[in-house]
DNA sequence: TAAGCGTGGTA
DNA sequence: TTACCAAGCTT
């Protein structure tokens, strides 16, 4: 859950997720839609699918025993170099350094050089406190998250200021492309305690198989019931929601209010249904 | 190597 | 308001 996602955004989902899937066996046996429903709103849904796949490998091929080394962990789906090192060092005391976005920034400032990825990993490994690798790794990430901030580093309270070659300066990050903007209209078709929802195609690149409100053509002259902003990857959406019938023109399903929570909704659909006090 | 993948917080 | 960016991974 923490891959590219802040701790604050994860906490509530994490607790709910562990209540729902308390063991790797339960997770492995679950249906994908149940897992996606618990993940709904967190984004990067591929992470959930891959964690499901990893749970199945652990249960079926390794008798439910977790791999305990970074090398073995990185063989699991969805576990790359960072996550393997994080689990191995924090959970199993393996002396392996992590490099995440925070550590990259800290190290590049510390040595005042735009180190390549490979050099960053080597440097982190050299600095690692062998006796307490998990604590060291978490301290490095925490330093980046709380003091060595991207925009305004708090050098005056930094514990390694004396050893820092740059004292806070950092090569200007290259600016990314501007976000696309788009207007999109949805129908909120709701009666008898049910909402009409549609399912995204299984082969969609974005959020495949997840449920959302039916999209409708806009500009019918009627002002929408609700407007909001929502950004998905590289697109900023201006969203308009109208309470109109859509069940005749869209291939979807009526979902009763009580079942909404168990459905893998997109984050945007969840936001709209919450605004409508349906969940 | 670089693009694609979600969403929310922050300045 | 806009733009950046977060405990990255896969293809």
PDB file of C-alpha atoms (C1' of nucleotides) in Angstrom:
ATOM      1  CA  UNK A   1       0.000   0.000   0.000  1.00  0.00           C
ATOM      2  CA  UNK A   2       2.864   2.336   0.741  1.00  0.00           C
ATOM      3  CA  UNK A   3       4.278   2.143  -2.783  1.00  0.00           C
ATOM      4  CA  UNK A   4       4.053   5.749  -4.052  1.00  0.00           C
ATOM      5  CA  UNK A   5       1.447   6.483  -1.409  1.00  0.00           C
ATOM      6  CA  UNK A   6       1.726   8.501   1.781  1.00  0.00           C
ATOM      7  CA  UNK A   7       1.351   6.868   5.169  1.00  0.00           C
ATOM      8  CA  UNK A   8      -1.599   9.118   5.993  1.00  0.00           C
ATOM      9  CA  UNK A   9      -3.489   7.976   2.927  1.00  0.00           C
ATOM     10  CA  UNK A  10      -2.837   4.327   3.764  1.00  0.00           C
ATOM     11  CA  UNK A  11      -3.596   4.016   7.490  1.00  0.00           C
ATOM     12  CA  UNK A  12      -7.345   3.593   7.412  1.00  0.00           C
ATOM     13  CA  UNK A  13      -7.315   1.307   4.406  1.00  0.00           C
ATOM     14  CA  UNK A  14      -4.570  -0.747   6.040  1.00  0.00           C
ATOM     15  CA  UNK A  15      -6.519  -1.384   9.227  1.00  0.00           C
ATOM     16  CA  UNK A  16      -9.700  -2.211   7.376  1.00  0.00           C
ATOM     17  CA  UNK A  17      -7.810  -4.453   4.968  1.00  0.00           C
ATOM     18  CA  UNK A  18      -6.183  -6.457   7.771  1.00  0.00           C
ATOM     19  CA  UNK A  19      -9.520  -6.958   9.499  1.00  0.00           C
ATOM     20  CA  UNK A  20     -10.967  -8.231   6.243  1.00  0.00           C
ATOM     21  CA  UNK A  21      -7.963 -10.389   5.284  1.00  0.00           C
ATOM     22  CA  UNK A  22      -6.157 -11.222   8.522  1.00  0.00           C
ATOM     23  CA  UNK A  23      -3.944 -14.009   7.153  1.00  0.00           C
ATOM     24  CA  UNK A  24      -2.112 -14.731   3.941  1.00  0.00           C
ATOM     25  CA  UNK A  25      -4.358 -17.793   3.566  1.00  0.00           C
ATOM     26  CA  UNK A  26      -7.517 -15.675   3.725  1.00  0.00           C
ATOM     27  CA  UNK A  27      -6.027 -13.244   1.222  1.00  0.00           C
ATOM     28  CA  UNK A  28      -5.031 -15.994  -1.161  1.00  0.00           C
ATOM     29  CA  UNK A  29      -8.496 -17.556  -0.992  1.00  0.00           C
ATOM     30  CA  UNK A  30     -10.351 -14.274  -1.500  1.00  0.00           C
ATOM     31  CA  UNK A  31     -11.974 -13.232  -4.739  1.00  0.00           C
ATOM     32  CA  UNK A  32     -10.234 -10.461  -6.594  1.00  0.00           C
ATOM     33  CA  UNK A  33     -13.325  -8.271  -6.491  1.00  0.00           C
ATOM     34  CA  UNK A  34     -13.377  -8.450  -2.682  1.00  0.00           C
ATOM     35  CA  UNK A  35      -9.761  -7.371  -2.519  1.00  0.00           C
ATOM     36  CA  UNK A  36     -10.337  -4.522  -4.962  1.00  0.00           C
ATOM     37  CA  UNK A  37     -13.361  -3.409  -2.949  1.00  0.00           C
ATOM     38  CA  UNK A  38     -11.191  -3.139   0.157  1.00  0.00           C
ATOM     39  CA  UNK A  39      -8.553  -1.332  -1.897  1.00  0.00           C
ATOM     40  CA  UNK A  40     -11.040   1.064  -3.474  1.00  0.00           C
ATOM     41  CA  UNK A  41      -9.861   4.655  -3.222  1.00  0.00           C
ATOM     42  CA  UNK A  42      -6.181   3.840  -2.744  1.00  0.00           C
ATOM     43  CA  UNK A  43      -5.299   3.860  -6.428  1.00  0.00           C
ATOM     44  CA  UNK A  44      -2.713   1.834  -8.350  1.00  0.00           C
ATOM     45  CA  UNK A  45      -5.032  -1.154  -8.305  1.00  0.00           C
ATOM     46  CA  UNK A  46      -2.420  -3.341  -9.947  1.00  0.00           C
ATOM     47  CA  UNK A  47      -0.756  -3.430  -6.541  1.00  0.00           C
ATOM     48  CA  UNK A  48      -3.801  -5.188  -5.099  1.00  0.00           C
ATOM     49  CA  UNK A  49      -3.940  -7.729  -7.908  1.00  0.00           C
ATOM     50  CA  UNK A  50      -0.245  -8.459  -7.567  1.00  0.00           C
ATOM     51  CA  UNK A  51      -0.445  -8.798  -3.795  1.00  0.00           C
ATOM     52  CA  UNK A  52      -3.244 -11.315  -4.349  1.00  0.00           C
ATOM     53  CA  UNK A  53      -1.013 -13.221  -6.755  1.00  0.00           C
ATOM     54  CA  UNK A  54       1.867 -13.100  -4.269  1.00  0.00           C
ATOM     55  CA  UNK A  55      -0.358 -14.456  -1.505  1.00  0.00           C
ATOM     56  CA  UNK A  56      -1.308 -17.374  -3.727  1.00  0.00           C
ATOM     57  CA  UNK A  57       2.348 -18.158  -4.409  1.00  0.00           C
ATOM     58  CA  UNK A  58       3.174 -18.068  -0.696  1.00  0.00           C
ATOM     59  CA  UNK A  59       0.264 -20.330   0.230  1.00  0.00           C
ATOM     60  CA  UNK A  60       0.470 -22.811  -2.627  1.00  0.00           C
ATOM     61  CA  UNK A  61       4.176 -23.026  -3.325  1.00  0.00           C
ATOM     62  CA  UNK A  62       5.703 -22.184   0.028  1.00  0.00           C
ATOM     63  CA  UNK A  63       3.255 -23.699   2.503  1.00  0.00           C
ATOM     64  CA  UNK A  64       2.200 -20.285   3.771  1.00  0.00           C
ATOM     65  CA  UNK A  65       5.706 -19.362   4.877  1.00  0.00           C
ATOM     66  CA  UNK A  66       6.887 -15.881   3.954  1.00  0.00           C
ATOM     67  CA  UNK A  67      10.196 -15.589   2.083  1.00  0.00           C
ATOM     68  CA  UNK A  68      12.637 -14.024   4.543  1.00  0.00           C
ATOM     69  CA  UNK A  69      15.356 -12.641   2.282  1.00  0.00           C
ATOM     70  CA  UNK A  70      15.293  -9.679  -0.053  1.00  0.00           C
ATOM     71  CA  UNK A  71      16.347 -11.895  -2.930  1.00  0.00           C
ATOM     72  CA  UNK A  72      13.486 -14.332  -2.420  1.00  0.00           C
ATOM     73  CA  UNK A  73      10.986 -11.570  -1.722  1.00  0.00           C
ATOM     74  CA  UNK A  74      11.767  -9.768  -4.954  1.00  0.00           C
ATOM     75  CA  UNK A  75      10.724 -12.867  -6.868  1.00  0.00           C
ATOM     76  CA  UNK A  76       7.123 -12.299  -5.745  1.00  0.00           C
ATOM     77  CA  UNK A  77       4.749 -10.333  -7.969  1.00  0.00           C
ATOM     78  CA  UNK A  78       4.602  -6.637  -7.123  1.00  0.00           C
ATOM     79  CA  UNK A  79       7.702  -6.736  -4.917  1.00  0.00           C
ATOM     80  CA  UNK A  80      10.578  -4.854  -6.478  1.00  0.00           C
ATOM     81  CA  UNK A  81      13.965  -3.812  -5.210  1.00  0.00           C
ATOM     82  CA  UNK A  82      12.694  -1.280  -2.716  1.00  0.00           C
ATOM     83  CA  UNK A  83       9.881  -3.341  -1.190  1.00  0.00           C
ATOM     84  CA  UNK A  84      12.048  -6.453  -0.947  1.00  0.00           C
ATOM     85  CA  UNK A  85      14.734  -4.525   0.928  1.00  0.00           C
ATOM     86  CA  UNK A  86      12.159  -2.818   3.155  1.00  0.00           C
ATOM     87  CA  UNK A  87      10.531  -6.073   4.244  1.00  0.00           C
ATOM     88  CA  UNK A  88      13.829  -7.920   4.621  1.00  0.00           C
ATOM     89  CA  UNK A  89      15.419  -5.203   6.756  1.00  0.00           C
ATOM     90  CA  UNK A  90      12.419  -4.195   8.859  1.00  0.00           C
ATOM     91  CA  UNK A  91      10.799  -7.587   9.379  1.00  0.00           C
ATOM     92  CA  UNK A  92      13.816  -9.908   9.198  1.00  0.00           C
ATOM     93  CA  UNK A  93      16.806  -7.725  10.207  1.00  0.00           C
ATOM     94  CA  UNK A  94      18.617  -8.314   6.939  1.00  0.00           C
ATOM     95  CA  UNK A  95      21.352  -5.670   6.486  1.00  0.00           C
ATOM     96  CA  UNK A  96      19.996  -4.348   3.195  1.00  0.00           C
ATOM     97  CA  UNK A  97      19.570  -0.652   2.454  1.00  0.00           C
ATOM     98  CA  UNK A  98      16.417   0.765   0.877  1.00  0.00           C
ATOM     99  CA  UNK A  99      16.265   3.573  -1.649  1.00  0.00           C
ATOM    100  CA  UNK A 100      12.907   5.274  -2.091  1.00  0.00           C
ATOM    101  CA  UNK A 101      12.039   8.796  -3.190  1.00  0.00           C
ATOM    102  CA  UNK A 102      12.964  10.184   0.225  1.00  0.00           C
ATOM    103  CA  UNK A 103      16.324   8.441   0.408  1.00  0.00           C
ATOM    104  CA  UNK A 104      17.204   9.568  -3.109  1.00  0.00           C
ATOM    105  CA  UNK A 105      16.654  13.206  -2.181  1.00  0.00           C
ATOM    106  CA  UNK A 106      18.557  12.891   1.111  1.00  0.00           C
ATOM    107  CA  UNK A 107      21.567  11.219  -0.530  1.00  0.00           C
ATOM    108  CA  UNK A 108      21.713  13.569  -3.499  1.00  0.00           C
ATOM    109  CA  UNK A 109      21.784  16.506  -1.126  1.00  0.00           C
ATOM    110  CA  UNK A 110      24.212  14.842   1.257  1.00  0.00           C
ATOM    111  CA  UNK A 111      26.825  14.292  -1.462  1.00  0.00           C
ATOM    112  CA  UNK A 112      25.762  17.269  -3.601  1.00  0.00           C
ATOM    113  CA  UNK A 113      25.670  15.187  -6.716  1.00  0.00           C
ATOM    114  CA  UNK A 114      23.000  13.907  -9.056  1.00  0.00           C
ATOM    115  CA  UNK A 115      23.866  10.254  -8.467  1.00  0.00           C
ATOM    116  CA  UNK A 116      22.593   7.587 -10.831  1.00  0.00           C
ATOM    117  CA  UNK A 117      20.134   5.083  -9.423  1.00  0.00           C
ATOM    118  CA  UNK A 118      22.773   2.398  -9.137  1.00  0.00           C
ATOM    119  CA  UNK A 119      25.150   4.714  -7.273  1.00  0.00           C
ATOM    120  CA  UNK A 120      22.336   5.692  -4.926  1.00  0.00           C
ATOM    121  CA  UNK A 121      21.812   2.046  -3.971  1.00  0.00           C
ATOM    122  CA  UNK A 122      25.547   1.555  -3.451  1.00  0.00           C
ATOM    123  CA  UNK A 123      25.837   4.698  -1.345  1.00  0.00           C
ATOM    124  CA  UNK A 124      22.869   3.753   0.816  1.00  0.00           C
ATOM    125  CA  UNK A 125      24.346   0.307   1.380  1.00  0.00           C
ATOM    126  CA  UNK A 126      27.683   1.804   2.453  1.00  0.00           C
ATOM    127  CA  UNK A 127      25.991   4.100   4.963  1.00  0.00           C
ATOM    128  CA  UNK A 128      23.736   1.391   6.398  1.00  0.00           C
ATOM    129  CA  UNK A 129      24.007   0.677  10.105  1.00  0.00           C
ATOM    130  CA  UNK A 130      24.487  -3.087   9.983  1.00  0.00           C
ATOM    131  CA  UNK A 131      23.304  -3.709  13.522  1.00  0.00           C
ATOM    132  CA  UNK A 132      19.882  -2.076  13.057  1.00  0.00           C
ATOM    133  CA  UNK A 133      19.162  -2.030   9.334  1.00  0.00           C
ATOM    134  CA  UNK A 134      15.387  -1.665   9.688  1.00  0.00           C
ATOM    135  CA  UNK A 135      15.679   1.320  12.004  1.00  0.00           C
ATOM    136  CA  UNK A 136      18.347   2.897   9.805  1.00  0.00           C
ATOM    137  CA  UNK A 137      16.205   2.529   6.693  1.00  0.00           C
ATOM    138  CA  UNK A 138      13.132   3.945   8.368  1.00  0.00           C
ATOM    139  CA  UNK A 139      15.195   6.814   9.796  1.00  0.00           C
ATOM    140  CA  UNK A 140      16.518   7.696   6.339  1.00  0.00           C
ATOM    141  CA  UNK A 141      13.022   7.750   4.876  1.00  0.00           C
ATOM    142  CA  UNK A 142      11.695   9.709   7.835  1.00  0.00           C
ATOM    143  CA  UNK A 143      14.504  12.242   7.494  1.00  0.00           C
ATOM    144  CA  UNK A 144      13.431  12.830   3.918  1.00  0.00           C
ATOM    145  CA  UNK A 145       9.736  12.956   4.788  1.00  0.00           C
ATOM    146  CA  UNK A 146       9.983  15.344   7.722  1.00  0.00           C
ATOM    147  CA  UNK A 147      13.183  17.399   7.416  1.00  0.00           C
ATOM    148  CA  UNK A 148      14.932  17.029   4.079  1.00  0.00           C
ATOM    149  CA  UNK A 149      11.795  18.205   2.293  1.00  0.00           C
ATOM    150  CA  UNK A 150      11.690  18.634  -1.498  1.00  0.00           C
ATOM    151  CA  UNK A 151      10.916  22.382  -1.576  1.00  0.00           C
ATOM    152  CA  UNK A 152      11.962  23.849   1.741  1.00  0.00           C
ATOM    153  CA  UNK A 153      14.367  21.585   3.583  1.00  0.00           C
ATOM    154  CA  UNK A 154      14.556  22.329   7.297  1.00  0.00           C
ATOM    155  CA  UNK A 155      18.338  22.419   7.461  1.00  0.00           C
ATOM    156  CA  UNK A 156      18.393  24.220  10.806  1.00  0.00           C
ATOM    157  CA  UNK A 157      17.035  21.137  12.565  1.00  0.00           C
ATOM    158  CA  UNK A 158      18.737  18.521  10.403  1.00  0.00           C
ATOM    159  CA  UNK A 159      20.798  16.007  12.380  1.00  0.00           C
ATOM    160  CA  UNK A 160      23.315  15.568   9.547  1.00  0.00           C
ATOM    161  CA  UNK A 161      23.665  19.201   8.526  1.00  0.00           C
ATOM    162  CA  UNK A 162      27.368  19.226   9.428  1.00  0.00           C
ATOM    163  CA  UNK A 163      28.019  16.301   7.089  1.00  0.00           C
ATOM    164  CA  UNK A 164      25.911  17.636   4.230  1.00  0.00           C
ATOM    165  CA  UNK A 165      27.753  18.814   1.129  1.00  0.00           C
ATOM    166  CA  UNK A 166      24.881  20.827  -0.333  1.00  0.00           C
ATOM    167  CA  UNK A 167      23.237  22.295   2.780  1.00  0.00           C
ATOM    168  CA  UNK A 168      19.840  22.046   1.197  1.00  0.00           C
ATOM    169  CA  UNK A 169      20.295  23.006  -2.415  1.00  0.00           C
ATOM    170  CA  UNK A 170      19.221  20.532  -5.025  1.00  0.00           C
ATOM    171  CA  UNK A 171      19.353  20.503  -8.798  1.00  0.00           C
ATOM    172  CA  UNK A 172      16.086  21.852 -10.137  1.00  0.00           C
ATOM    173  CA  UNK A 173      13.710  18.991 -10.742  1.00  0.00           C
ATOM    174  CA  UNK A 174      12.773  18.878 -14.392  1.00  0.00           C
ATOM    175  CA  UNK A 175       9.193  19.913 -14.772  1.00  0.00           C
ATOM    176  CA  UNK A 176       6.759  17.312 -15.886  1.00  0.00           C
ATOM    177  CA  UNK A 177       4.268  17.806 -18.657  1.00  0.00           C
ATOM    178  CA  UNK A 178       1.263  19.868 -17.851  1.00  0.00           C
ATOM    179  CA  UNK A 179      -1.815  17.944 -16.785  1.00  0.00           C
ATOM    180  CA  UNK A 180      -4.510  17.472 -19.380  1.00  0.00           C
ATOM    181  CA  UNK A 181      -7.872  18.952 -18.563  1.00  0.00           C
ATOM    182  CA  UNK A 182     -11.157  17.385 -19.476  1.00  0.00           C
ATOM    183  CA  UNK A 183     -14.815  17.791 -18.693  1.00  0.00           C
ATOM    184  CA  UNK A 184     -16.767  14.616 -18.008  1.00  0.00           C
ATOM    185  CA  UNK A 185     -20.460  14.048 -17.258  1.00  0.00           C
ATOM    186  CA  UNK A 186     -21.951  11.221 -15.249  1.00  0.00           C
ATOM    187  CA  UNK A 187     -25.494  10.117 -14.562  1.00  0.00           C
ATOM    188  CA  UNK A 188     -26.562   9.431 -11.004  1.00  0.00           C
ATOM    189  CA  UNK A 189     -29.570   7.208 -11.651  1.00  0.00           C
ATOM    190  CA  UNK A 190     -30.990   6.191  -8.315  1.00  0.00           C
ATOM    191  CA  UNK A 191     -34.320   4.854  -7.159  1.00  0.00           C
ATOM    192  CA  UNK A 192     -35.830   2.217  -4.879  1.00  0.00           C
ATOM    193  CA  UNK A 193     -32.589   2.276  -2.920  1.00  0.00           C
ATOM    194  CA  UNK A 194     -30.501   1.180  -5.872  1.00  0.00           C
ATOM    195  CA  UNK A 195     -27.986   2.931  -8.087  1.00  0.00           C
ATOM    196  CA  UNK A 196     -27.282   2.177 -11.714  1.00  0.00           C
ATOM    197  CA  UNK A 197     -23.575   1.472 -12.201  1.00  0.00           C
ATOM    198  CA  UNK A 198     -21.440   0.221 -15.060  1.00  0.00           C
ATOM    199  CA  UNK A 199     -18.363  -1.952 -15.009  1.00  0.00           C
ATOM    200  CA  UNK A 200     -15.192  -0.916 -16.806  1.00  0.00           C
ATOM    201  CA  UNK A 201     -13.985  -3.381 -19.433  1.00  0.00           C
ATOM    202  CA  UNK A 202     -11.750  -6.179 -18.173  1.00  0.00           C
ATOM    203  CA  UNK A 203      -9.120  -5.189 -20.723  1.00  0.00           C
ATOM    204  CA  UNK A 204      -9.147  -1.471 -19.942  1.00  0.00           C
ATOM    205  CA  UNK A 205      -5.693  -0.167 -19.144  1.00  0.00           C
ATOM    206  CA  UNK A 206      -7.094   2.036 -16.434  1.00  0.00           C
ATOM    207  CA  UNK A 207      -8.914   0.441 -13.505  1.00  0.00           C
ATOM    208  CA  UNK A 208     -10.083  -2.668 -15.397  1.00  0.00           C
ATOM    209  CA  UNK A 209     -13.187  -4.379 -14.033  1.00  0.00           C
ATOM    210  CA  UNK A 210     -13.989  -1.665 -11.550  1.00  0.00           C
ATOM    211  CA  UNK A 211     -17.407  -0.046 -11.151  1.00  0.00           C
ATOM    212  CA  UNK A 212     -18.329   3.551 -11.849  1.00  0.00           C
ATOM    213  CA  UNK A 213     -21.268   5.763 -12.794  1.00  0.00           C
ATOM    214  CA  UNK A 214     -22.435   5.707 -16.410  1.00  0.00           C
ATOM    215  CA  UNK A 215     -20.916   8.475 -18.490  1.00  0.00           C
ATOM    216  CA  UNK A 216     -23.363  10.629 -20.426  1.00  0.00           C
ATOM    217  CA  UNK A 217     -22.968  13.275 -23.094  1.00  0.00           C
ATOM    218  CA  UNK A 218     -22.859  16.722 -21.544  1.00  0.00           C
ATOM    219  CA  UNK A 219     -24.103  20.155 -22.504  1.00  0.00           C
ATOM    220  CA  UNK A 220     -27.845  19.517 -22.330  1.00  0.00           C
ATOM    221  CA  UNK A 221     -28.505  22.955 -20.903  1.00  0.00           C
ATOM    222  CA  UNK A 222     -29.457  21.640 -17.485  1.00  0.00           C
ATOM    223  CA  UNK A 223     -27.127  22.584 -14.681  1.00  0.00           C
ATOM    224  CA  UNK A 224     -25.670  19.521 -12.988  1.00  0.00           C
ATOM    225  CA  UNK A 225     -26.671  18.361  -9.526  1.00  0.00           C
ATOM    226  CA  UNK A 226     -23.032  18.232  -8.420  1.00  0.00           C
ATOM    227  CA  UNK A 227     -19.715  19.379  -9.805  1.00  0.00           C
ATOM    228  CA  UNK A 228     -16.309  18.454  -8.499  1.00  0.00           C
ATOM    229  CA  UNK A 229     -12.691  18.103  -9.501  1.00  0.00           C
ATOM    230  CA  UNK A 230     -10.820  14.871  -9.648  1.00  0.00           C
ATOM    231  CA  UNK A 231      -7.464  14.002 -11.147  1.00  0.00           C
ATOM    232  CA  UNK A 232      -6.565  10.573 -12.458  1.00  0.00           C
ATOM    233  CA  UNK A 233      -2.936  10.056 -13.443  1.00  0.00           C
ATOM    234  CA  UNK A 234      -2.227  12.786 -15.984  1.00  0.00           C
ATOM    235  CA  UNK A 235      -5.714  14.201 -16.429  1.00  0.00           C
ATOM    236  CA  UNK A 236      -7.539  16.781 -14.348  1.00  0.00           C
ATOM    237  CA  UNK A 237     -11.254  16.182 -14.654  1.00  0.00           C
ATOM    238  CA  UNK A 238     -13.976  18.715 -14.130  1.00  0.00           C
ATOM    239  CA  UNK A 239     -16.751  16.335 -13.186  1.00  0.00           C
ATOM    240  CA  UNK A 240     -20.452  17.077 -13.584  1.00  0.00           C
ATOM    241  CA  UNK A 241     -23.034  14.721 -12.109  1.00  0.00           C
ATOM    242  CA  UNK A 242     -26.691  14.902 -13.122  1.00  0.00           C
ATOM    243  CA  UNK A 243     -29.601  12.982 -11.656  1.00  0.00           C
ATOM    244  CA  UNK A 244     -30.956  11.583 -14.877  1.00  0.00           C
ATOM    245  CA  UNK A 245     -31.986   8.177 -16.110  1.00  0.00           C
ATOM    246  CA  UNK A 246     -29.199   6.231 -17.751  1.00  0.00           C
ATOM    247  CA  UNK A 247     -30.218   2.617 -17.325  1.00  0.00           C
ATOM    248  CA  UNK A 248     -31.724   2.530 -20.805  1.00  0.00           C
ATOM    249  CA  UNK A 249     -28.611   3.684 -22.614  1.00  0.00           C
ATOM    250  CA  UNK A 250     -25.852   1.975 -20.700  1.00  0.00           C
ATOM    251  CA  UNK A 251     -24.983  -1.627 -20.203  1.00  0.00           C
ATOM    252  CA  UNK A 252     -24.803  -1.878 -16.460  1.00  0.00           C
ATOM    253  CA  UNK A 253     -26.475  -3.119 -13.296  1.00  0.00           C
ATOM    254  CA  UNK A 254     -28.697  -1.887 -10.518  1.00  0.00           C
ATOM    255  CA  UNK A 255     -26.802  -2.081  -7.274  1.00  0.00           C
ATOM    256  CA  UNK A 256     -28.595  -1.845  -3.946  1.00  0.00           C
ATOM    257  CA  UNK A 257     -27.215   0.604  -1.413  1.00  0.00           C
ATOM    258  CA  UNK A 258     -26.203  -2.162   0.956  1.00  0.00           C
ATOM    259  CA  UNK A 259     -23.986  -3.826  -1.619  1.00  0.00           C
ATOM    260  CA  UNK A 260     -22.042  -0.748  -2.658  1.00  0.00           C
ATOM    261  CA  UNK A 261     -19.419  -1.154   0.054  1.00  0.00           C
ATOM    262  CA  UNK A 262     -18.498  -4.594  -1.219  1.00  0.00           C
ATOM    263  CA  UNK A 263     -18.045  -3.444  -4.807  1.00  0.00           C
ATOM    264  CA  UNK A 264     -14.707  -2.439  -6.312  1.00  0.00           C
ATOM    265  CA  UNK A 265     -15.572   1.190  -7.004  1.00  0.00           C
ATOM    266  CA  UNK A 266     -13.209   3.652  -8.625  1.00  0.00           C
ATOM    267  CA  UNK A 267     -12.072   6.444  -6.363  1.00  0.00           C
ATOM    268  CA  UNK A 268     -14.147   8.931  -8.327  1.00  0.00           C
ATOM    269  CA  UNK A 269     -17.293   6.801  -8.107  1.00  0.00           C
ATOM    270  CA  UNK A 270     -16.738   6.462  -4.363  1.00  0.00           C
ATOM    271  CA  UNK A 271     -16.375  10.221  -4.057  1.00  0.00           C
ATOM    272  CA  UNK A 272     -19.620  10.885  -5.938  1.00  0.00           C
ATOM    273  CA  UNK A 273     -21.612   8.226  -4.062  1.00  0.00           C
ATOM    274  CA  UNK A 274     -20.352   9.631  -0.777  1.00  0.00           C
ATOM    275  CA  UNK A 275     -21.438  13.112  -1.813  1.00  0.00           C
ATOM    276  CA  UNK A 276     -24.855  11.619  -2.574  1.00  0.00           C
ATOM    277  CA  UNK A 277     -24.882  10.030   0.902  1.00  0.00           C
ATOM    278  CA  UNK A 278     -25.327   6.589  -0.617  1.00  0.00           C
ATOM    279  CA  UNK A 279     -22.245   5.193   1.127  1.00  0.00           C
TER     280      UNK A 279
ATOM    281  C1'  DT B   1      14.819   3.641 -20.670  1.00  0.00           C
ATOM    282  C1'  DA B   2      10.503   5.537 -20.210  1.00  0.00           C
ATOM    283  C1'  DA B   3       5.742   5.428 -20.014  1.00  0.00           C
ATOM    284  C1'  DG B   4       1.678   4.103 -17.531  1.00  0.00           C
ATOM    285  C1'  DC B   5      -0.639   3.427 -13.456  1.00  0.00           C
ATOM    286  C1'  DG B   6      -4.749   6.640  -8.852  1.00  0.00           C
ATOM    287  C1'  DT B   7      -5.447   9.611  -5.530  1.00  0.00           C
ATOM    288  C1'  DG B   8      -4.862  13.162  -2.067  1.00  0.00           C
ATOM    289  C1'  DG B   9      -2.125  16.618   0.375  1.00  0.00           C
ATOM    290  C1'  DT B  10       0.446  20.764   0.203  1.00  0.00           C
ATOM    291  C1'  DA B  11       2.493  25.198  -0.742  1.00  0.00           C
TER     292       DA B  11
ATOM    293  C1'  DT C   1      -5.282  27.496  -8.858  1.00  0.00           C
ATOM    294  C1'  DT C   2      -1.625  24.943 -10.356  1.00  0.00           C
ATOM    295  C1'  DA C   3       2.002  21.869 -10.045  1.00  0.00           C
ATOM    296  C1'  DC C   4       4.489  18.814  -7.566  1.00  0.00           C
ATOM    297  C1'  DC C   5       5.046  14.492  -5.424  1.00  0.00           C
ATOM    298  C1'  DA C   6       4.408  10.460  -2.320  1.00  0.00           C
ATOM    299  C1'  DA C   7       7.644   3.927   2.004  1.00  0.00           C
ATOM    300  C1'  DG C   8       7.494   2.032  -6.773  1.00  0.00           C
ATOM    301  C1'  DC C   9       6.547  -1.775 -10.041  1.00  0.00           C
ATOM    302  C1'  DT C  10       5.915  -3.690 -14.521  1.00  0.00           C
ATOM    303  C1'  DT C  11       6.383  -3.801 -19.279  1.00  0.00           C
TER     304       DT C  11
END
